[in-house]
């Protein structure tokens, strides 16, 4: 009798474990309905968008339907239809079941400026909802974007709150920028599933811009989601087209360089430093935009006591200073730091460096001289507004409080003045 009870108990346990594993494994599996719909800037960021989504492999042909946003019910027949480029891929990681997908991509070009559009993706009986987005006016009028340091950990449970706070704070932001380490373990589709669940329709309605972090690399290989699950502008140097790129948006040039490639650019004999130096120099030497912001994962100056990326400064800071780059937005250190500095003893600091974190993984920060503002154990997002000669930078906590606030004002010669603003009356 005791033996029989033991057998039944064991069977129930084994069944439960298998059932839980099955349910867990299925959470990130695709179906015939489109999911993970995400928008990014096209090559011409003001008039084109790239839209990516996935389905299971039963959907071999997919489409995007687009039209101007109507005031009332959607006249489906008035849509313009675009056929997607469909690619088969299997996301594999030893820690979880493989995921077989069809990834679909549509690049929509020649959009009208200052217009409101709707679109849906799918085919046959399987369609997404209609998503809405706007294009910008073809001038240098005011706009804002949102910037996030590493999401990385507890993405669905905790990071989602920060993203949604940011969206609530400014739902009309022109784009959202992530300075790397979007997930914790490169290649794990379950973690990407959490990231996509966190943003859902927000990603489909606002262009997403991301530069990779060290956790987005498996050794020397960039997580394949970067190639298949979304599409950044392909204007970077050969071999780094998914991670190194620029976006011209109104009077801003936003540049991503990849400081996580080649073992955080520490690989002996690696070619990524020289390749990016040459590319960066050529992009900046022909720049006509008033504002230049560079984003990358590794901080030029670290808040963390034990960290100092001298090699990043040595290889890139002289180029940034030569061409008057205004600001560098980074992540990686899981704390907050903001300040101006230079390694050139003959020069006054001219670039604002920011290190930030949006997810719940936290490190302490040291008392380093370069920081004007420091933050620890605080999850942040940032709104950056560019309005002619003025840039307004705000750091906002997960619960919506203003944490850091300053302006950069350009004079007639293009020289920047930093104006510190009060935060909570201090
Ligand atoms: Fe990192």
Short mmCIF file of C-alpha atoms and ligand atoms in Angstrom, two decimals:
data_model
loop_
_atom_site.label_atom_id
_atom_site.label_comp_id
_atom_site.label_asym_id
_atom_site.label_seq_id
_atom_site.Cartn_x
_atom_site.Cartn_y
_atom_site.Cartn_z
CA UNK A 1 0.00 0.00 0.00
CA UNK A 2 2.84 2.37 0.99
CA UNK A 3 4.71 1.40 -2.20
CA UNK A 4 1.58 2.08 -4.31
CA UNK A 5 1.08 5.51 -2.69
CA UNK A 6 4.76 6.28 -3.29
CA UNK A 7 4.41 5.30 -6.96
CA UNK A 8 1.33 7.49 -7.42
CA UNK A 9 3.02 10.46 -5.70
CA UNK A 10 6.12 10.07 -7.89
CA UNK A 11 3.96 9.87 -11.02
CA UNK A 12 2.08 13.04 -10.04
CA UNK A 13 5.38 14.86 -9.43
CA UNK A 14 6.91 13.73 -12.71
CA UNK A 15 3.73 14.68 -14.59
CA UNK A 16 3.68 18.09 -12.86
CA UNK A 17 7.33 18.78 -13.71
CA UNK A 18 6.79 17.76 -17.34
CA UNK A 19 3.61 19.85 -17.55
CA UNK A 20 5.29 22.94 -16.08
CA UNK A 21 8.29 22.49 -18.43
CA UNK A 22 5.91 22.13 -21.37
CA UNK A 23 3.96 25.26 -20.45
CA UNK A 24 7.22 27.18 -19.88
CA UNK A 25 8.61 25.97 -23.18
CA UNK A 26 5.49 27.01 -25.05
CA UNK A 27 5.36 30.56 -23.72
CA UNK A 28 7.69 31.85 -26.41
CA UNK A 29 6.48 29.68 -29.30
CA UNK A 30 5.06 31.46 -32.38
CA UNK A 31 1.65 30.78 -33.93
CA UNK A 32 0.05 31.74 -37.25
CA UNK A 33 -0.97 35.16 -35.88
CA UNK A 34 1.81 37.76 -36.10
CA UNK A 35 3.56 38.67 -32.87
CA UNK A 36 6.70 40.60 -31.87
CA UNK A 37 5.75 43.39 -34.28
CA UNK A 38 8.45 46.03 -34.01
CA UNK A 39 9.16 49.23 -35.89
CA UNK A 40 12.57 50.77 -36.56
CA UNK A 41 13.82 53.63 -38.70
CA UNK A 42 14.49 52.94 -42.36
CA UNK A 43 17.57 54.27 -44.16
CA UNK A 44 15.90 57.65 -44.42
CA UNK A 45 14.63 57.94 -40.85
CA UNK A 46 12.16 60.71 -41.60
CA UNK A 47 10.34 59.03 -44.47
CA UNK A 48 10.83 55.29 -44.06
CA UNK A 49 10.29 52.59 -41.44
CA UNK A 50 11.29 48.95 -41.14
CA UNK A 51 8.69 46.67 -39.61
CA UNK A 52 9.51 43.16 -38.45
CA UNK A 53 7.34 40.40 -37.01
CA UNK A 54 7.29 36.63 -36.64
CA UNK A 55 4.91 33.73 -37.15
CA UNK A 56 5.21 29.99 -37.12
CA UNK A 57 6.36 28.29 -40.30
CA UNK A 58 2.81 27.59 -41.53
CA UNK A 59 2.79 31.20 -42.77
CA UNK A 60 5.11 31.28 -45.75
CA UNK A 61 3.93 34.55 -47.29
CA UNK A 62 3.11 37.70 -45.34
CA UNK A 63 2.06 41.27 -46.06
CA UNK A 64 1.88 44.73 -44.58
CA UNK A 65 -1.15 46.91 -45.30
CA UNK A 66 -0.81 50.66 -44.85
CA UNK A 67 -3.03 53.71 -45.20
CA UNK A 68 -3.46 57.22 -43.79
CA UNK A 69 -5.10 57.15 -40.39
CA UNK A 70 -8.89 57.54 -40.83
CA UNK A 71 -11.14 59.31 -38.33
CA UNK A 72 -13.65 56.46 -38.38
CA UNK A 73 -13.86 52.76 -39.27
CA UNK A 74 -10.95 51.54 -41.37
CA UNK A 75 -11.65 51.28 -45.13
CA UNK A 76 -9.50 48.17 -45.62
CA UNK A 77 -9.74 48.31 -49.42
CA UNK A 78 -7.92 51.66 -49.45
CA UNK A 79 -4.74 50.11 -48.05
CA UNK A 80 -1.52 49.84 -49.96
CA UNK A 81 -0.14 46.32 -49.66
CA UNK A 82 3.56 45.45 -49.33
CA UNK A 83 4.89 41.89 -49.58
CA UNK A 84 7.26 41.01 -46.75
CA UNK A 85 10.66 39.40 -47.09
CA UNK A 86 10.21 36.10 -45.21
CA UNK A 87 13.13 34.20 -43.72
CA UNK A 88 13.23 30.85 -41.91
CA UNK A 89 15.29 30.68 -38.75
CA UNK A 90 15.69 28.48 -35.67
CA UNK A 91 16.60 30.23 -32.42
CA UNK A 92 18.71 27.77 -30.43
CA UNK A 93 20.14 27.84 -26.94
CA UNK A 94 21.22 24.89 -24.82
CA UNK A 95 19.13 26.09 -21.85
CA UNK A 96 15.77 25.94 -23.61
CA UNK A 97 13.81 24.31 -26.48
CA UNK A 98 14.62 25.57 -29.98
CA UNK A 99 12.16 27.93 -31.64
CA UNK A 100 11.45 27.56 -35.35
CA UNK A 101 10.11 30.75 -36.90
CA UNK A 102 9.38 32.67 -40.02
CA UNK A 103 10.65 36.22 -39.55
CA UNK A 104 9.00 38.77 -41.81
CA UNK A 105 10.39 42.18 -42.73
CA UNK A 106 8.85 45.08 -44.62
CA UNK A 107 10.68 48.30 -45.37
CA UNK A 108 8.17 51.05 -46.16
CA UNK A 109 9.66 54.02 -47.98
CA UNK A 110 8.55 57.40 -49.33
CA UNK A 111 6.14 58.13 -46.50
CA UNK A 112 4.71 61.66 -46.46
CA UNK A 113 6.14 64.00 -43.83
CA UNK A 114 4.04 65.10 -40.86
CA UNK A 115 1.39 62.44 -41.50
CA UNK A 116 -0.47 59.91 -39.41
CA UNK A 117 -0.61 56.33 -40.71
CA UNK A 118 -2.07 53.00 -39.68
CA UNK A 119 -0.82 49.56 -40.65
CA UNK A 120 -1.37 45.90 -39.94
CA UNK A 121 0.68 42.82 -40.76
CA UNK A 122 -0.30 39.25 -41.55
CA UNK A 123 -1.91 37.15 -44.25
CA UNK A 124 -5.07 35.13 -44.98
CA UNK A 125 -7.09 34.81 -41.79
CA UNK A 126 -4.21 35.83 -39.53
CA UNK A 127 -3.70 39.55 -39.01
CA UNK A 128 -2.36 41.82 -36.30
CA UNK A 129 -4.45 44.70 -35.02
CA UNK A 130 -4.00 48.04 -36.81
CA UNK A 131 -1.12 50.04 -35.34
CA UNK A 132 -0.83 53.82 -35.57
CA UNK A 133 2.28 55.95 -36.07
CA UNK A 134 3.26 59.41 -37.24
CA UNK A 135 5.98 60.74 -39.49
CA UNK A 136 7.78 63.99 -38.65
CA UNK A 137 7.54 67.38 -40.30
CA UNK A 138 10.39 68.00 -42.75
CA UNK A 139 11.86 70.86 -40.73
CA UNK A 140 13.90 71.40 -37.59
CA UNK A 141 10.98 71.71 -35.19
CA UNK A 142 11.09 70.43 -31.61
CA UNK A 143 11.07 66.69 -30.91
CA UNK A 144 11.84 64.33 -28.03
CA UNK A 145 13.14 60.80 -27.71
CA UNK A 146 13.42 58.36 -24.81
CA UNK A 147 16.67 56.70 -23.71
CA UNK A 148 17.12 53.62 -21.50
CA UNK A 149 20.19 52.03 -19.88
CA UNK A 150 20.34 48.22 -19.54
CA UNK A 151 16.94 46.45 -19.15
CA UNK A 152 18.72 43.05 -18.83
CA UNK A 153 17.11 41.32 -15.80
CA UNK A 154 13.55 40.55 -14.66
CA UNK A 155 12.43 42.06 -17.92
CA UNK A 156 8.76 41.14 -17.88
CA UNK A 157 8.24 41.37 -14.15
CA UNK A 158 10.17 44.57 -13.36
CA UNK A 159 11.60 46.31 -16.42
CA UNK A 160 8.19 46.52 -18.13
CA UNK A 161 7.17 49.07 -15.49
CA UNK A 162 9.94 51.47 -16.53
CA UNK A 163 9.17 51.18 -20.22
CA UNK A 164 5.48 51.78 -19.61
CA UNK A 165 6.23 54.75 -17.30
CA UNK A 166 8.32 56.23 -20.10
CA UNK A 167 5.57 55.70 -22.64
CA UNK A 168 3.03 57.28 -20.27
CA UNK A 169 5.42 60.21 -19.76
CA UNK A 170 5.78 60.89 -23.47
CA UNK A 171 3.67 58.74 -25.82
CA UNK A 172 4.60 61.00 -28.76
CA UNK A 173 8.37 60.41 -28.41
CA UNK A 174 10.01 60.19 -31.83
CA UNK A 175 11.86 56.97 -30.95
CA UNK A 176 13.14 54.88 -28.05
CA UNK A 177 16.86 54.24 -27.64
CA UNK A 178 18.45 51.33 -25.72
CA UNK A 179 22.15 51.45 -24.81
CA UNK A 180 22.64 47.68 -24.83
CA UNK A 181 22.14 44.58 -22.65
CA UNK A 182 18.48 44.35 -23.61
CA UNK A 183 18.46 40.81 -22.21
CA UNK A 184 20.80 38.84 -19.93
CA UNK A 185 21.77 35.75 -21.94
CA UNK A 186 22.41 36.19 -25.63
CA UNK A 187 20.43 33.79 -27.78
CA UNK A 188 17.78 32.90 -25.19
CA UNK A 189 14.48 33.40 -26.96
CA UNK A 190 12.54 33.17 -23.67
CA UNK A 191 14.27 36.36 -22.51
CA UNK A 192 13.49 38.10 -25.78
CA UNK A 193 9.91 36.97 -25.31
CA UNK A 194 9.86 38.84 -22.00
CA UNK A 195 11.29 41.91 -23.72
CA UNK A 196 8.61 41.78 -26.42
CA UNK A 197 5.86 41.23 -23.84
CA UNK A 198 7.06 44.28 -21.90
CA UNK A 199 6.57 46.67 -24.82
CA UNK A 200 4.05 44.92 -27.04
CA UNK A 201 2.16 47.52 -29.13
CA UNK A 202 4.55 50.31 -28.06
CA UNK A 203 7.31 48.72 -30.18
CA UNK A 204 4.94 48.53 -33.14
CA UNK A 205 4.00 52.22 -32.90
CA UNK A 206 7.30 53.96 -32.04
CA UNK A 207 10.64 53.29 -33.81
CA UNK A 208 13.05 51.35 -31.60
CA UNK A 209 16.81 51.97 -31.75
CA UNK A 210 19.28 49.63 -30.06
CA UNK A 211 23.02 49.26 -29.75
CA UNK A 212 24.24 45.88 -28.44
CA UNK A 213 25.78 45.21 -25.02
CA UNK A 214 28.17 42.47 -23.90
CA UNK A 215 25.16 40.37 -22.82
CA UNK A 216 23.84 40.56 -26.39
CA UNK A 217 26.95 38.64 -27.53
CA UNK A 218 27.55 34.92 -27.17
CA UNK A 219 31.33 35.01 -27.11
CA UNK A 220 32.23 36.76 -30.34
CA UNK A 221 28.84 36.20 -31.97
CA UNK A 222 26.00 38.72 -31.87
CA UNK A 223 22.67 37.22 -30.79
CA UNK A 224 20.82 36.31 -34.04
CA UNK A 225 17.71 38.22 -32.89
CA UNK A 226 19.66 41.34 -33.91
CA UNK A 227 19.64 40.19 -37.50
CA UNK A 228 16.25 38.49 -37.66
CA UNK A 229 13.88 40.05 -35.10
CA UNK A 230 14.46 43.72 -35.91
CA UNK A 231 16.33 45.84 -38.44
CA UNK A 232 18.53 48.85 -37.75
CA UNK A 233 19.62 51.12 -40.63
CA UNK A 234 22.30 49.26 -42.63
CA UNK A 235 24.74 52.12 -43.11
CA UNK A 236 27.57 50.90 -40.85
CA UNK A 237 30.91 49.41 -41.84
CA UNK A 238 31.06 45.92 -43.37
CA UNK A 239 30.68 43.19 -40.74
CA UNK A 240 29.06 45.55 -38.20
CA UNK A 241 25.94 46.57 -40.07
CA UNK A 242 23.47 45.52 -37.34
CA UNK A 243 25.28 47.26 -34.50
CA UNK A 244 27.11 50.25 -35.93
CA UNK A 245 24.94 52.76 -37.77
CA UNK A 246 23.71 56.32 -37.85
CA UNK A 247 20.29 57.94 -38.02
CA UNK A 248 19.71 61.45 -39.35
CA UNK A 249 16.59 62.77 -37.69
CA UNK A 250 15.64 66.44 -38.14
CA UNK A 251 18.63 68.39 -36.75
CA UNK A 252 20.14 65.38 -34.93
CA UNK A 253 22.70 62.83 -36.04
CA UNK A 254 22.45 59.81 -33.74
CA UNK A 255 25.36 57.39 -34.06
CA UNK A 256 25.72 53.89 -32.64
CA UNK A 257 29.15 52.30 -32.32
CA UNK A 258 29.59 48.74 -31.08
CA UNK A 259 31.88 48.56 -28.04
CA UNK A 260 30.72 45.03 -27.14
CA UNK A 261 32.04 43.32 -30.28
CA UNK A 262 35.44 41.54 -30.11
CA UNK A 263 35.17 40.93 -26.34
CA UNK A 264 34.40 44.55 -25.55
CA UNK A 265 37.06 45.62 -28.09
CA UNK A 266 39.76 43.88 -26.04
CA UNK A 267 40.37 41.04 -28.53
CA UNK A 268 43.98 40.92 -29.60
CA UNK A 269 44.18 41.29 -33.37
CA UNK A 270 40.52 42.38 -33.57
CA UNK A 271 39.69 44.66 -36.49
CA UNK A 272 36.52 46.30 -35.09
CA UNK A 273 38.30 49.29 -33.53
CA UNK A 274 40.04 50.44 -36.71
CA UNK A 275 36.98 49.72 -38.83
CA UNK A 276 34.77 51.83 -36.54
CA UNK A 277 37.34 54.62 -36.16
CA UNK A 278 37.53 55.04 -39.94
CA UNK A 279 33.77 54.85 -40.33
CA UNK A 280 33.12 57.28 -37.46
CA UNK A 281 35.61 59.76 -38.85
CA UNK A 282 34.00 59.63 -42.28
CA UNK A 283 30.45 59.96 -40.89
CA UNK A 284 31.39 62.92 -38.68
CA UNK A 285 33.55 64.68 -41.26
CA UNK A 286 30.55 64.97 -43.59
CA UNK A 287 28.01 65.78 -40.87
CA UNK A 288 25.66 68.71 -41.44
CA UNK A 289 23.42 68.21 -38.39
CA UNK A 290 23.49 70.70 -35.53
CA UNK A 291 23.39 68.09 -32.77
CA UNK A 292 25.42 64.87 -32.60
CA UNK A 293 24.74 62.19 -30.01
CA UNK A 294 26.69 58.95 -29.85
CA UNK A 295 25.36 55.85 -28.16
CA UNK A 296 27.24 52.70 -27.22
CA UNK A 297 27.16 50.17 -24.40
CA UNK A 298 30.46 50.63 -22.55
CA UNK A 299 30.81 53.91 -20.65
CA UNK A 300 33.64 56.23 -21.62
CA UNK A 301 33.80 57.14 -17.93
CA UNK A 302 32.46 54.68 -15.36
CA UNK A 303 30.52 55.39 -12.19
CA UNK A 304 31.72 52.04 -10.78
CA UNK A 305 34.91 52.29 -8.71
CA UNK A 306 36.59 49.20 -10.18
CA UNK A 307 35.83 49.95 -13.84
CA UNK A 308 37.62 52.20 -16.28
CA UNK A 309 37.39 51.72 -20.04
CA UNK A 310 40.57 53.61 -20.94
CA UNK A 311 40.74 51.81 -24.30
CA UNK A 312 37.34 53.18 -25.33
CA UNK A 313 38.42 56.75 -24.58
CA UNK A 314 41.83 56.31 -26.20
CA UNK A 315 40.36 54.99 -29.44
CA UNK A 316 37.26 57.15 -29.82
CA UNK A 317 37.38 60.27 -27.67
CA UNK A 318 39.82 62.21 -29.94
CA UNK A 319 37.48 61.63 -32.91
CA UNK A 320 34.41 62.76 -30.95
CA UNK A 321 36.19 65.88 -29.70
CA UNK A 322 37.59 66.71 -33.14
CA UNK A 323 34.09 66.92 -34.60
CA UNK A 324 32.30 68.47 -31.60
CA UNK A 325 30.03 65.58 -30.60
CA UNK A 326 27.65 66.89 -27.94
CA UNK A 327 26.71 63.87 -25.84
CA UNK A 328 27.47 60.16 -25.29
CA UNK A 329 24.71 57.88 -23.95
CA UNK A 330 25.79 54.53 -22.48
CA UNK A 331 24.86 51.73 -20.06
CA UNK A 332 26.68 48.70 -18.60
CA UNK A 333 27.50 49.96 -15.08
CA UNK A 334 24.03 49.48 -13.50
CA UNK A 335 24.07 52.86 -11.81
CA UNK A 336 23.72 56.47 -12.93
CA UNK A 337 26.45 58.99 -13.69
CA UNK A 338 26.46 62.24 -15.64
CA UNK A 339 29.25 64.72 -16.20
CA UNK A 340 31.82 66.20 -18.58
CA UNK A 341 35.45 65.11 -18.86
CA UNK A 342 38.36 64.71 -21.25
CA UNK A 343 41.64 62.77 -21.23
CA UNK A 344 43.27 65.58 -23.20
CA UNK A 345 45.17 67.78 -20.70
CA UNK A 346 45.27 70.64 -23.24
CA UNK A 347 41.54 70.80 -23.72
CA UNK A 348 38.49 71.78 -21.68
CA UNK A 349 35.82 69.04 -21.49
CA UNK A 350 33.22 69.53 -24.23
CA UNK A 351 31.19 66.30 -24.23
CA UNK A 352 28.45 65.31 -21.76
CA UNK A 353 28.79 61.63 -20.80
CA UNK A 354 25.82 59.73 -19.38
CA UNK A 355 25.67 56.21 -17.91
CA UNK A 356 22.24 54.92 -16.98
CA UNK A 357 20.25 51.83 -15.98
CA UNK A 358 16.56 51.01 -16.47
CA UNK A 359 16.38 47.40 -15.24
CA UNK A 360 16.54 46.15 -11.64
CA UNK A 361 20.13 44.80 -11.68
CA UNK A 362 22.13 47.33 -9.64
CA UNK A 363 25.77 48.05 -8.74
CA UNK A 364 27.28 50.60 -6.38
CA UNK A 365 28.94 53.71 -7.77
CA UNK A 366 32.20 55.24 -6.58
CA UNK A 367 33.01 58.87 -5.86
CA UNK A 368 34.57 59.73 -9.17
CA UNK A 369 35.44 63.31 -10.06
CA UNK A 370 33.87 63.27 -13.52
CA UNK A 371 30.32 62.90 -12.18
CA UNK A 372 28.17 65.97 -11.52
CA UNK A 373 25.18 63.79 -10.71
CA UNK A 374 25.34 60.22 -9.41
CA UNK A 375 22.56 57.71 -8.75
CA UNK A 376 22.50 54.24 -7.20
CA UNK A 377 19.71 51.68 -6.82
CA UNK A 378 17.43 53.86 -8.94
CA UNK A 379 15.76 52.70 -12.15
CA UNK A 380 15.64 55.49 -14.70
CA UNK A 381 14.45 56.51 -18.13
CA UNK A 382 15.35 59.71 -19.92
CA UNK A 383 13.55 62.19 -22.10
CA UNK A 384 15.81 64.18 -24.41
CA UNK A 385 14.22 67.10 -26.24
CA UNK A 386 15.90 69.00 -29.05
CA UNK A 387 14.49 72.40 -29.92
CA UNK A 388 16.70 74.48 -32.21
CA UNK A 389 19.80 75.54 -30.27
CA UNK A 390 18.63 73.97 -27.02
CA UNK A 391 18.70 70.39 -25.75
CA UNK A 392 16.75 69.50 -22.60
CA UNK A 393 17.79 66.36 -20.73
CA UNK A 394 15.67 64.79 -18.00
CA UNK A 395 16.26 61.67 -15.92
CA UNK A 396 13.04 60.28 -14.48
CA UNK A 397 12.74 57.48 -11.94
CA UNK A 398 10.60 54.36 -12.38
CA UNK A 399 7.93 55.97 -10.20
CA UNK A 400 7.87 59.19 -12.22
CA UNK A 401 10.04 61.57 -10.19
CA UNK A 402 12.48 64.00 -11.77
CA UNK A 403 16.00 62.84 -10.86
CA UNK A 404 18.32 64.81 -13.13
CA UNK A 405 17.64 67.86 -15.29
CA UNK A 406 19.90 70.10 -17.35
CA UNK A 407 19.92 72.01 -20.61
CA UNK A 408 22.62 72.39 -23.23
CA UNK A 409 22.45 75.67 -25.12
CA UNK A 410 24.48 76.26 -28.28
CA UNK A 411 25.76 79.75 -28.95
CA UNK A 412 26.18 81.22 -32.44
CA UNK A 413 29.61 79.59 -32.82
CA UNK A 414 28.22 76.18 -31.81
CA UNK A 415 29.85 76.28 -28.37
CA UNK A 416 27.79 74.52 -25.69
CA UNK A 417 26.78 75.94 -22.35
CA UNK A 418 25.41 73.59 -19.69
CA UNK A 419 22.61 74.96 -17.54
CA UNK A 420 21.86 72.94 -14.44
CA UNK A 421 18.19 72.89 -13.42
CA UNK A 422 16.69 72.35 -10.00
CA UNK A 423 15.47 68.87 -9.12
CA UNK A 424 12.93 68.67 -6.29
CA UNK A 425 13.82 72.20 -5.17
CA UNK A 426 17.53 71.37 -4.64
FE1 LIG B 1 26.94 45.26 -19.93
#
